[in-house]
mmCIF file of C-alpha atoms in Angstrom:
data_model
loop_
_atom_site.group_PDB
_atom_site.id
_atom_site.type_symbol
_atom_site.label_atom_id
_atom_site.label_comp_id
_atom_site.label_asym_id
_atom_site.label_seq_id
_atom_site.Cartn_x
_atom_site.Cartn_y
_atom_site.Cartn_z
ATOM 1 C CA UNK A 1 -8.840 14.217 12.239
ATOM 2 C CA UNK A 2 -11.357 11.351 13.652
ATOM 3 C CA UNK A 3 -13.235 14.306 14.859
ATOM 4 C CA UNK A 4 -13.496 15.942 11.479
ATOM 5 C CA UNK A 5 -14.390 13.090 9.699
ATOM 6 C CA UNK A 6 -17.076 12.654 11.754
ATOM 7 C CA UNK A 7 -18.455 16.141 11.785
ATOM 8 C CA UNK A 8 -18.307 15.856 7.926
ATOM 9 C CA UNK A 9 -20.376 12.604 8.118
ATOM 10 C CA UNK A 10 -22.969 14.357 10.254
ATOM 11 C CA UNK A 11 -23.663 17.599 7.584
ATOM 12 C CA UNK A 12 -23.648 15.143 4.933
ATOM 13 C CA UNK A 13 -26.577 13.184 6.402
ATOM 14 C CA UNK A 14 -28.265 16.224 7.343
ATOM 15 C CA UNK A 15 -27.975 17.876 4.145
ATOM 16 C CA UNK A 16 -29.282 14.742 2.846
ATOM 17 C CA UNK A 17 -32.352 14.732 5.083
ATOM 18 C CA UNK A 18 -33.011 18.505 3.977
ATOM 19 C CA UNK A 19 -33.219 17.703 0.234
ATOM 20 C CA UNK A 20 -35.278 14.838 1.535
ATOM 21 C CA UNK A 21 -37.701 17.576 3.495
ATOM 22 C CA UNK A 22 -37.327 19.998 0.359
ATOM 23 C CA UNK A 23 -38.684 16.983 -2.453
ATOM 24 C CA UNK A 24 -41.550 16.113 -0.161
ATOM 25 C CA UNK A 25 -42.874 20.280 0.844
ATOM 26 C CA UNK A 26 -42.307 20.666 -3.112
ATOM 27 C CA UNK A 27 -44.323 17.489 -3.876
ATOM 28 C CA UNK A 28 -46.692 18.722 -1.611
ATOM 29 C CA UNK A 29 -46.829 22.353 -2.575
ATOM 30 C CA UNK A 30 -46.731 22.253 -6.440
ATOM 31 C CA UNK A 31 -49.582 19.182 -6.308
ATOM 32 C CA UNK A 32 -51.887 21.428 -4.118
ATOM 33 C CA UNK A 33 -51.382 24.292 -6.078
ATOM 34 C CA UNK A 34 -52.366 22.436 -9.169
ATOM 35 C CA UNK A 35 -54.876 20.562 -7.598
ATOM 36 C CA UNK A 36 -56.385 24.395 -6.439
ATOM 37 C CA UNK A 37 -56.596 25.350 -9.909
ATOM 38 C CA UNK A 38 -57.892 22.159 -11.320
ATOM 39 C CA UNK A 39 -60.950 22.333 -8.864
ATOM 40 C CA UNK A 40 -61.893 25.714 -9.829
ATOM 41 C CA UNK A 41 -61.511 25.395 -12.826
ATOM 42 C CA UNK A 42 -63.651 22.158 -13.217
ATOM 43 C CA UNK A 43 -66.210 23.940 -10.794
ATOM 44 C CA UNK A 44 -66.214 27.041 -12.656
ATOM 45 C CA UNK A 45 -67.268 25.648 -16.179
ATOM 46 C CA UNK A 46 -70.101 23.208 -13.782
ATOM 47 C CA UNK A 47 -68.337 20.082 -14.979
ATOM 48 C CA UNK A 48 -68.671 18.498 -11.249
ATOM 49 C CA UNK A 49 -71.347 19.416 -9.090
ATOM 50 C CA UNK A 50 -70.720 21.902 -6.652
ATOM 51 C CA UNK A 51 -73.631 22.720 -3.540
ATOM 52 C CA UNK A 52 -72.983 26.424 -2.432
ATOM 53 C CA UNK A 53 -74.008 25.115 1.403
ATOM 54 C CA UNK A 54 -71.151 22.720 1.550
ATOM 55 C CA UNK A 55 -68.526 24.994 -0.962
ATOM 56 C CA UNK A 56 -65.292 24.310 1.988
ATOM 57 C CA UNK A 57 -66.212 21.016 2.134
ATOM 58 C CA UNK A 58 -66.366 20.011 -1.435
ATOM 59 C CA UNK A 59 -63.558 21.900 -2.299
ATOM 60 C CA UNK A 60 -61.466 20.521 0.427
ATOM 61 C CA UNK A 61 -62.704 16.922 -0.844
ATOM 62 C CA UNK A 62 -61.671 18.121 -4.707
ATOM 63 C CA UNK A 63 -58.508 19.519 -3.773
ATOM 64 C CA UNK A 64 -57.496 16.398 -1.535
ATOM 65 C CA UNK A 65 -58.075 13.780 -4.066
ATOM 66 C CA UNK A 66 -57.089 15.611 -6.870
ATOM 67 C CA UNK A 67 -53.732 16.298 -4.711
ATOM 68 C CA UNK A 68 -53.761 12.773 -3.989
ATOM 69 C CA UNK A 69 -53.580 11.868 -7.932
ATOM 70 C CA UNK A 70 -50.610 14.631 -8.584
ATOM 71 C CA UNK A 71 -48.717 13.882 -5.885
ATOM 72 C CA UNK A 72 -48.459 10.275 -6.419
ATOM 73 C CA UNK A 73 -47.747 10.969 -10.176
ATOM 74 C CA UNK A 74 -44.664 13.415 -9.142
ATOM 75 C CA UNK A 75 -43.230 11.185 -6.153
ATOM 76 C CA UNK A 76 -43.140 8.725 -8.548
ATOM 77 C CA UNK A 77 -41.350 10.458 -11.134
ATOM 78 C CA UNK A 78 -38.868 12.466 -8.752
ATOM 79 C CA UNK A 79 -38.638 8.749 -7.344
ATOM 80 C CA UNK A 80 -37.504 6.839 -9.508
ATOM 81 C CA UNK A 81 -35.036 9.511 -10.557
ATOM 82 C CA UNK A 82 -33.878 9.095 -7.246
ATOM 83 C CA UNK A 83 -33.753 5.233 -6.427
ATOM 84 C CA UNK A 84 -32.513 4.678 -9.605
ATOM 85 C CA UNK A 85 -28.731 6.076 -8.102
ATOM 86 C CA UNK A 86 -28.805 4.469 -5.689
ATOM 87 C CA UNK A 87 -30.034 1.159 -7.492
ATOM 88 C CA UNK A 88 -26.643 1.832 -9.394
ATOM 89 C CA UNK A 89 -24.943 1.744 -6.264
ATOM 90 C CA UNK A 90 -26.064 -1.062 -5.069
ATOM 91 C CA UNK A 91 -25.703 -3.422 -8.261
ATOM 92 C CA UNK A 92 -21.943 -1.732 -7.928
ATOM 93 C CA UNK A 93 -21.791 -2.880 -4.583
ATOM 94 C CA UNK A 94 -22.602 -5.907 -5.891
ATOM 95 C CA UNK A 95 -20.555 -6.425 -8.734
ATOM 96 C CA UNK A 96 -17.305 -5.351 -5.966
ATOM 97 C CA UNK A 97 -18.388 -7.992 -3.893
ATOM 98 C CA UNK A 98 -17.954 -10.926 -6.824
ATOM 99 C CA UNK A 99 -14.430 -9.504 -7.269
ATOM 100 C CA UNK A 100 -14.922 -6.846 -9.962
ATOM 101 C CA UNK A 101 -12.591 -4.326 -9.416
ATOM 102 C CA UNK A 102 -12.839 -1.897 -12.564
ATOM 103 C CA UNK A 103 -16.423 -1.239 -11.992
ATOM 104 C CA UNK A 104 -17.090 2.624 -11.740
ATOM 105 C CA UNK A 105 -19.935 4.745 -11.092
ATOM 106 C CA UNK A 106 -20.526 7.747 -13.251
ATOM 107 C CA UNK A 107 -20.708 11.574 -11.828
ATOM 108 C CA UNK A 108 -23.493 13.589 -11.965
ATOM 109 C CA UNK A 109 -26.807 13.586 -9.681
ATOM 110 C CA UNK A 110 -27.374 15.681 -6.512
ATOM 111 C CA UNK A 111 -24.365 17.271 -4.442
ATOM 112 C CA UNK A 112 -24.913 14.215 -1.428
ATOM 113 C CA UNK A 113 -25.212 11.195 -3.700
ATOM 114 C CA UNK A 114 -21.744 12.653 -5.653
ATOM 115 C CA UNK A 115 -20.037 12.415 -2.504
ATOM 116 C CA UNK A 116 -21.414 8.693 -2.379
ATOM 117 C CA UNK A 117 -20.295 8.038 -5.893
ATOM 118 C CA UNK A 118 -17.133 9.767 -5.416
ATOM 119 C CA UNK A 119 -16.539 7.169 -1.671
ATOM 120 C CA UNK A 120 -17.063 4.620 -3.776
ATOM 121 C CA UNK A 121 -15.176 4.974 -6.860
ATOM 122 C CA UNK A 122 -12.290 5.671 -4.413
ATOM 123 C CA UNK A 123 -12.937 2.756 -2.363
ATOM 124 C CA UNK A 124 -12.842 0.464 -5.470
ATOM 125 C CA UNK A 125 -9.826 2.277 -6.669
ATOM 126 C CA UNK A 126 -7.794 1.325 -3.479
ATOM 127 C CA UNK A 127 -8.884 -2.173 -3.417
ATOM 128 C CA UNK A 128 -7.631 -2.625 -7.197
ATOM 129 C CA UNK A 129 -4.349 -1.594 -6.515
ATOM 130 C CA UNK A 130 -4.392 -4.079 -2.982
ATOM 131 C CA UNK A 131 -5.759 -7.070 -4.979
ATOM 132 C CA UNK A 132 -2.821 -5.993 -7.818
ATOM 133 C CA UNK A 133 -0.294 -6.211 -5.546
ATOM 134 C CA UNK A 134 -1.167 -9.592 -3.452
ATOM 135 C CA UNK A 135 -1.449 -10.498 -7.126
ATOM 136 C CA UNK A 136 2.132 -9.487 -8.256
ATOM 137 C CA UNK A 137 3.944 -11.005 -4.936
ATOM 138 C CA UNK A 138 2.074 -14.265 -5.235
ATOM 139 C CA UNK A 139 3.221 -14.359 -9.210
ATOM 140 C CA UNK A 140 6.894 -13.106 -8.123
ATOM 141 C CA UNK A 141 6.835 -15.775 -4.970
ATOM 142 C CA UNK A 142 6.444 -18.093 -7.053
ATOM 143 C CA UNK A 143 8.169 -17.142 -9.745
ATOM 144 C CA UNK A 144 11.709 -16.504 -7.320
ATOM 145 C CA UNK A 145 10.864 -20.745 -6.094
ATOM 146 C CA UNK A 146 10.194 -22.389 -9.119
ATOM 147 C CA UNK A 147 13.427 -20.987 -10.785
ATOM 148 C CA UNK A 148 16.292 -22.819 -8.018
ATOM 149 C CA UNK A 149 13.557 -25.997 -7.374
ATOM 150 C CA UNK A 150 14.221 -26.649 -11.010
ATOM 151 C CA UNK A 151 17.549 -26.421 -10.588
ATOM 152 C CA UNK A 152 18.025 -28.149 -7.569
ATOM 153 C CA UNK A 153 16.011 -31.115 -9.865
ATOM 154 C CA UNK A 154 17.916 -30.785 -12.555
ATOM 155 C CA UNK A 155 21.500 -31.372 -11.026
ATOM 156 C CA UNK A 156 19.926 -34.199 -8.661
ATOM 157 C CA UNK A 157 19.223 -36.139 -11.606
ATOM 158 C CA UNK A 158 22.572 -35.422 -13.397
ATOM 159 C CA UNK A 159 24.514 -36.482 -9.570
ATOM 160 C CA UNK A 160 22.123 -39.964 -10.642
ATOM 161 C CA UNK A 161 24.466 -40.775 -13.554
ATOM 162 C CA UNK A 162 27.572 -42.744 -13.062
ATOM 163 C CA UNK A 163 29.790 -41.424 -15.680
ATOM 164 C CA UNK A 164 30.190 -38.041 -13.587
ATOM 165 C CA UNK A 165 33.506 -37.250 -12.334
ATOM 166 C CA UNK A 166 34.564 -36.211 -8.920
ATOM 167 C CA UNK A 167 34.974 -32.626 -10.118
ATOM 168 C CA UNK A 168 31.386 -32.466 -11.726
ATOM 169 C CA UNK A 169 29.825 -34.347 -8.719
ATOM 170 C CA UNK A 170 31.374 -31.548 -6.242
ATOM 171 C CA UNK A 171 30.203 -28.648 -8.735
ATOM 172 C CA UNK A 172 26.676 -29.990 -9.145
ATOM 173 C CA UNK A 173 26.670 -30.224 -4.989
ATOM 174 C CA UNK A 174 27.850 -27.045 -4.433
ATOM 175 C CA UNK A 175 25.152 -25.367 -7.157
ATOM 176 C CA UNK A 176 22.392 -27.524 -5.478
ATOM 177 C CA UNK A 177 23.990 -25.867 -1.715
ATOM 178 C CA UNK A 178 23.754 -22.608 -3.146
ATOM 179 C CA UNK A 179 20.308 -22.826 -4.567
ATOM 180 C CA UNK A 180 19.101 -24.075 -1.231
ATOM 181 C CA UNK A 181 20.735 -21.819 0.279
ATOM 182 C CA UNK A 182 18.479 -19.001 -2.028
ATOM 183 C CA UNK A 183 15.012 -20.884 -1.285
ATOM 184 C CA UNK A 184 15.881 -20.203 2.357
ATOM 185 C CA UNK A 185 16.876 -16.938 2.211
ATOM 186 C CA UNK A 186 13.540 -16.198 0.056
ATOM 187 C CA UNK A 187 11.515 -18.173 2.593
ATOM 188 C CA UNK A 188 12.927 -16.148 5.679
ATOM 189 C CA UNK A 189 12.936 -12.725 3.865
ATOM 190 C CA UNK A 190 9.089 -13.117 2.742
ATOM 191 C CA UNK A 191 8.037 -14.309 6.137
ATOM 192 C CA UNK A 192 9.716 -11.485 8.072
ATOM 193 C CA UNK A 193 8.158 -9.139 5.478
ATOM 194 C CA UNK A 194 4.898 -10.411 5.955
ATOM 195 C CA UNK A 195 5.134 -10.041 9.527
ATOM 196 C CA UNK A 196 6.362 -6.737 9.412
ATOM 197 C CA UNK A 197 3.741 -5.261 7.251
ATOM 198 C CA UNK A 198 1.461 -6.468 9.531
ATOM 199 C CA UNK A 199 3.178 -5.046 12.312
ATOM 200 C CA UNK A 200 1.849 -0.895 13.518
ATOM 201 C CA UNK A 201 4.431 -0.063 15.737
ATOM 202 C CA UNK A 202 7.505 -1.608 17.710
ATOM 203 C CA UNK A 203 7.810 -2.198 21.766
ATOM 204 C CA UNK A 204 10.435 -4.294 22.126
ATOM 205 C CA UNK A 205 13.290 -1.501 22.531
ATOM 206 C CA UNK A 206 16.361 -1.287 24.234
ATOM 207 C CA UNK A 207 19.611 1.029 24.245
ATOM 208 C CA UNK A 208 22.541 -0.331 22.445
ATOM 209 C CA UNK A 209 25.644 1.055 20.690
ATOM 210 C CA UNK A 210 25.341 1.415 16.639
ATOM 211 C CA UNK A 211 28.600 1.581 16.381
ATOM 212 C CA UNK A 212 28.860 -1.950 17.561
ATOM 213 C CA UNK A 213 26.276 -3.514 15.676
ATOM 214 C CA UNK A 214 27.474 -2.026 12.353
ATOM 215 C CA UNK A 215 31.728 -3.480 13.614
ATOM 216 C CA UNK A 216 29.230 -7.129 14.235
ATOM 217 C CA UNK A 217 27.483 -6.491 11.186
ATOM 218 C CA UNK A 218 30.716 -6.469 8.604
ATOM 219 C CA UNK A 219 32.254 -9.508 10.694
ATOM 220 C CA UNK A 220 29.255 -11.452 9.838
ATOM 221 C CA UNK A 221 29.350 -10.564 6.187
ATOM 222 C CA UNK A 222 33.428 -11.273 6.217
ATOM 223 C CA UNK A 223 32.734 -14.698 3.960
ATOM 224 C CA UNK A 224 31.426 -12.294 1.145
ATOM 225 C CA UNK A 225 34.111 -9.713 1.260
ATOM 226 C CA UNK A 226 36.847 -12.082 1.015
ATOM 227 C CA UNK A 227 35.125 -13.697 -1.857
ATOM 228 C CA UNK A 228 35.497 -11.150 -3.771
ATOM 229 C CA UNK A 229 38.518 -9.640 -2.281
ATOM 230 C CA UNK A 230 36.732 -6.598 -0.804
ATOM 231 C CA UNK A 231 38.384 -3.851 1.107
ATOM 232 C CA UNK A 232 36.248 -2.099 4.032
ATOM 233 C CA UNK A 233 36.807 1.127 4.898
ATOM 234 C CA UNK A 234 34.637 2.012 8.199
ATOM 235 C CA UNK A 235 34.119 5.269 9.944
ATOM 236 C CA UNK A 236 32.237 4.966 13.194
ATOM 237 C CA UNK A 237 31.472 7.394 15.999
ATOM 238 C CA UNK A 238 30.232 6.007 19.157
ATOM 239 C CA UNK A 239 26.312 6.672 19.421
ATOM 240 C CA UNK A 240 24.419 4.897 21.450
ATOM 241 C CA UNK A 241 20.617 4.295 19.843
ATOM 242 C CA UNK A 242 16.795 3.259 21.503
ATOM 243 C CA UNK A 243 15.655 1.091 18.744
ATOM 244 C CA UNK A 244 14.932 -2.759 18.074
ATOM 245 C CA UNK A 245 18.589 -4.392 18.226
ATOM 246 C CA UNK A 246 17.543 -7.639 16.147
ATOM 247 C CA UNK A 247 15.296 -5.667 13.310
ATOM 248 C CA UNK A 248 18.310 -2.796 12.820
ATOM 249 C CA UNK A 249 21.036 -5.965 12.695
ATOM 250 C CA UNK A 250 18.725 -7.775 9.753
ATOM 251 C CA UNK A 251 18.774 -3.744 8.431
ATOM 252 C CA UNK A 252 22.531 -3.673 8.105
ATOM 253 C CA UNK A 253 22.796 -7.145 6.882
ATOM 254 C CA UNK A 254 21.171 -6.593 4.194
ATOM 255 C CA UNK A 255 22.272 -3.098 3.168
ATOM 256 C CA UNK A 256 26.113 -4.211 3.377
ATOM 257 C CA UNK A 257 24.927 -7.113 1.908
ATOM 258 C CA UNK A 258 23.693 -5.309 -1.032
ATOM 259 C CA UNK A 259 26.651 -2.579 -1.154
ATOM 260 C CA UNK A 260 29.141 -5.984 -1.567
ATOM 261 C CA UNK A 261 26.443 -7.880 -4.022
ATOM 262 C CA UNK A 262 27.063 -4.897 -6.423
ATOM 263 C CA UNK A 263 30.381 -4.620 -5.850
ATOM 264 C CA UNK A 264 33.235 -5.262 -7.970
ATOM 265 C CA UNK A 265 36.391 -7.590 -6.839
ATOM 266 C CA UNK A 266 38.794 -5.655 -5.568
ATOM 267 C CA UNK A 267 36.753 -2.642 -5.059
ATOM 268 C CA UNK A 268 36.607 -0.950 -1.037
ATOM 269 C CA UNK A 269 33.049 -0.374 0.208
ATOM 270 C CA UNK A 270 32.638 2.803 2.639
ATOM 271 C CA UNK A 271 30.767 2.394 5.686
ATOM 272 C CA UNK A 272 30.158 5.458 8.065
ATOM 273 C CA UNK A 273 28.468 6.224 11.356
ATOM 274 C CA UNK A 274 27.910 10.101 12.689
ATOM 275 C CA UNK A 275 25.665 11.808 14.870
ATOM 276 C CA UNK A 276 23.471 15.031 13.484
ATOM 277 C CA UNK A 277 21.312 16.686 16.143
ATOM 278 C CA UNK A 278 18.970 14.318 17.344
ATOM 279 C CA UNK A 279 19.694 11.386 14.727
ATOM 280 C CA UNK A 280 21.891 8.832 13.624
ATOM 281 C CA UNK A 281 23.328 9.088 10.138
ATOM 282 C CA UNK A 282 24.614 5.760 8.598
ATOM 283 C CA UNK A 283 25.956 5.835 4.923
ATOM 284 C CA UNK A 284 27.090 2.846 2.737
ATOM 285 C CA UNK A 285 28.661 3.242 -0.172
ATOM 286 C CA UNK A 286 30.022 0.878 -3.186
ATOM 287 C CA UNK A 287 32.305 1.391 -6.469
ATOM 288 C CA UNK A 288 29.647 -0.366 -8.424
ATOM 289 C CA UNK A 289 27.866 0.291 -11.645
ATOM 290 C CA UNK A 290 25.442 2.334 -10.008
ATOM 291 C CA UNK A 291 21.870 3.491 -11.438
ATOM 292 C CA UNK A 292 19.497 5.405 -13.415
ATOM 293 C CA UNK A 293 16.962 7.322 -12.620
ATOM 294 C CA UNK A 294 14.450 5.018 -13.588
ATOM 295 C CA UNK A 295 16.029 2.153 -11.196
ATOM 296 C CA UNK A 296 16.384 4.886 -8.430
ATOM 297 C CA UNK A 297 12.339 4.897 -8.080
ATOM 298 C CA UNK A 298 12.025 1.590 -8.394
ATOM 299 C CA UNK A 299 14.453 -0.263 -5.962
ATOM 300 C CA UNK A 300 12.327 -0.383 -2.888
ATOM 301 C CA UNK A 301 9.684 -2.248 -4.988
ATOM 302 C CA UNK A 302 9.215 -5.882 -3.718
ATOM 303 C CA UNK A 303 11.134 -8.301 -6.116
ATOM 304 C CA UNK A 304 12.806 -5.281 -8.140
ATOM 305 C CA UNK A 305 15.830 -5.679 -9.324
ATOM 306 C CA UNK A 306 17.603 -3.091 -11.471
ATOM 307 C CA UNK A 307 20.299 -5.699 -12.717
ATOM 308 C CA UNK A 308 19.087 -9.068 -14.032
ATOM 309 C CA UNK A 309 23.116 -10.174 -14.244
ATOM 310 C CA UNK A 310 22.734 -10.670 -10.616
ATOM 311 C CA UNK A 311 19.829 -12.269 -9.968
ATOM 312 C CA UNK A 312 20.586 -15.190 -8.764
ATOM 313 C CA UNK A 313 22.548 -13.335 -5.888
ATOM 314 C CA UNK A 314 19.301 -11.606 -4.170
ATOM 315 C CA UNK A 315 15.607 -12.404 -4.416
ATOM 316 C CA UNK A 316 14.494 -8.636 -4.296
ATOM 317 C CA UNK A 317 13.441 -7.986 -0.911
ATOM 318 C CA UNK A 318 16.011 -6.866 1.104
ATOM 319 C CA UNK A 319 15.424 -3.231 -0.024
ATOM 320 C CA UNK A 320 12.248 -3.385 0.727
ATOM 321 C CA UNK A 321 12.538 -5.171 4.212
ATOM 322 C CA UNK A 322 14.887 -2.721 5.025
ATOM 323 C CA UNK A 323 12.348 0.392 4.413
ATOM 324 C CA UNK A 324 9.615 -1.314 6.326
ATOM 325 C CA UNK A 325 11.852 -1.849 9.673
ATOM 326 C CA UNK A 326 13.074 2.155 8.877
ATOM 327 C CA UNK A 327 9.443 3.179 8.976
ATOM 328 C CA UNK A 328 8.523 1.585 12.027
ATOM 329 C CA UNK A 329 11.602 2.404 13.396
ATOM 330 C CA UNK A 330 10.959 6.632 12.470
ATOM 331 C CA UNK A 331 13.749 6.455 10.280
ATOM 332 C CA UNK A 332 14.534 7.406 6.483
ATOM 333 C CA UNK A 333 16.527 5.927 3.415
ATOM 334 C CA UNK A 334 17.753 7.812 0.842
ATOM 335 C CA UNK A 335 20.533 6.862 -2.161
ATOM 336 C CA UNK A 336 22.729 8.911 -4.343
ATOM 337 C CA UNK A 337 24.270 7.073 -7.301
ATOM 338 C CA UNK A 338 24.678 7.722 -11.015
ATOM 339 C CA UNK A 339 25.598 5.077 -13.764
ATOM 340 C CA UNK A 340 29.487 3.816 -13.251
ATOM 341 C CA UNK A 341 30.042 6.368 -10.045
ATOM 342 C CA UNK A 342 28.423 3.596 -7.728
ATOM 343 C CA UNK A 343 25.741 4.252 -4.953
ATOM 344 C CA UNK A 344 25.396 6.129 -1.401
ATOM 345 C CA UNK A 345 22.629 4.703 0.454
ATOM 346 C CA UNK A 346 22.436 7.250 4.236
ATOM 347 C CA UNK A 347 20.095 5.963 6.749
ATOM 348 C CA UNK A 348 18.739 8.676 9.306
ATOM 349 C CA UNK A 349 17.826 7.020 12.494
ATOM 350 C CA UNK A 350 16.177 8.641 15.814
ATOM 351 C CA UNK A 351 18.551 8.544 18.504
ATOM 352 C CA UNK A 352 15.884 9.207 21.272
ATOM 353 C CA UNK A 353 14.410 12.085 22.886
ATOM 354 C CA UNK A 354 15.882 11.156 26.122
ATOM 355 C CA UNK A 355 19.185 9.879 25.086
ATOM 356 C CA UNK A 356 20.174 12.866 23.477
ATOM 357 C CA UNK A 357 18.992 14.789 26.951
ATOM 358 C CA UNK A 358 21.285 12.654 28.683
ATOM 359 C CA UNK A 359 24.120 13.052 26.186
ATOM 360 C CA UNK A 360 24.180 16.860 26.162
ATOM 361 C CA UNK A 361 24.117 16.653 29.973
ATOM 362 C CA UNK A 362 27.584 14.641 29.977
#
């Protein structure tokens, strides 16, 4: 693809250099031709002298400065038509550079300098949309912190008053707990985001058993189920994986996690592990309220979140943490939920080339 790119580069500069060549023999041409017929014709009718000893000679000196006149007259003229696109692109350039984003160049002008305008006006397109999103997570970041700092300074000042009862005391404590508790979870999750985003591609790999992590997974997350008296029905087969054992464990964190925020009490959440040719198929599923169609697209957008009634419960990253460790882990997400039937989230993982070789030989 490099190659092509490259190739494509090259005809465009040469094509470019041919119009080039073609402006300058037509300059060249169409002023000698006039200049011809301008000497004659002033030679003819004796308006200059003309000595019939020295006829090549005077002509040649006719025809060269008359040439000289036209073809300065038409370079200029095809010229500026010329230099003024690229002037254009250039005070673009310039107005990109000072952080205008919306600026676009207009189409129209010679097949080369189209491709130019064309580069550039997708260039600028791509850098709007990057500057709109560091623009959006710096607005959400903060946006996600100021909410529990002001609530963390609210209740510190009400624990100030003396007139507060045990009961109140312990309830204020426990709501400033739980909002710390959110700041840190907000901190961690946009750090690791951060990092993995700017991560290409994972080498720290090493075989382990899914089956296991997902069994280590729901014992971590016990707290939460008995909180709100959660049943867990799990269906594991043993397959061992080649994959990042701490980025997969924050994975299933934080999809169980999400299957039991949206949970209701009482409810059973599904969790099953199967094998299917050369991949690993987890599904999670939840008896919640489930979503539309227009929440569907939107739930691995940073800070989404499709129900506001829960927002203190999630800062709106953990869907979208968990897609960036699936892509550099090879894998896919996919979810299947309608309003009040719940939601299926199945993650497809690659078991490895070379442990499914050694499976099948066993």
């Amino acid at each position: 693809m490099m190659r092509d790119s490259k190739k494509r580069l090259f005809k465009e500069k040469l094509s470019l250099l041919g119009v080039l060549v073609v402006m300058i023999f037509a300059i060249l041409l169409v002023s000698s031709l006039i200049a011809g017929l301008v000497s004659y014709t002033l030679v003819t009718r004796n308006i200059i002298p003309f000595q019939t000893g020295h006829a090549l000679e005077a002509a040649a000196v006719y025809i060269a400065i008359i040439s000289l006149l036209i073809g300065t007259v038409l370079a200029r003229f095809f010229g500026v038509r010329f230099l003024r696109q690229i002037h254009e692109l250039a005070d673009a350039t310039k107005a990109v550079a000072a952080g205008n984003f919306n600026v676009r160049l207009k189409s129209g002008g010679a097949r080369e300098i189209e491709f130019i305008r064309s580069s550039f006006n997708d260039m600028v397109s791509e850098l709007s949309n990057i500057e709109t999103l560091r623009s959006d997570f710096v607005s959400n970041v903060s946006h996600e912190f100021k909410t529990p700092v002001s609530s963390i300074r609210g209740f510190a000042r009400r624990l100030k008053k003396d007139s507060l009862t045990d009961e109140q005391r312990n309830e204020y404590l426990d709501i400033i707990i739980s909002e710390s508790e959110r700041l840190t979870r907000l901190s961690s999750n946009v750090l690791l985001l951060t990092s993995l985003e700017n991560t290409e591609k994972i080498f720290e790999k090493a075989e382990f058993q899914l089956d296991e992590q997902l069994r280590r997974g729901v014992l971590l997350l016990e707290p939460q189920l008995k909180k709100k008296n959660l049943e867990v029905d799990i269906t594991l087969a043993s397959v061992k994986i080649l994959a990042n054992e701490e980025m997969l464990s924050e994975l299933w964190i934080n999809l169980i996690g999400n299957a039991i925020k949206f949970s209701p009490e009482g409810s059973t959440i599904r969790i099953a592990l199967a094998s299917a040719g050369n991949d690993a198929v987890v599904t999670v599923s939840d008896e919640g309220y489930g979503m539309d169609e227009d929440v569907k697209k939107r739930i691995f957008d940073k800070f989404y979140q499709g129900d506001k009634s829960r927002s203190t419960e999630g800062n709106g990253l953990g869907l979208t943490l968990i897609k960036r460790i699936l892509e550099l882990e090879k894998g896919k997400i996919s979810v299947n939920s309608e309003v009040g039937k719940g939601a299926t989230f199945t993650v497809s993982l690659p078991i490895s080339a070379d442990l499914v070789g050694i499976k099948k030989m066993s």
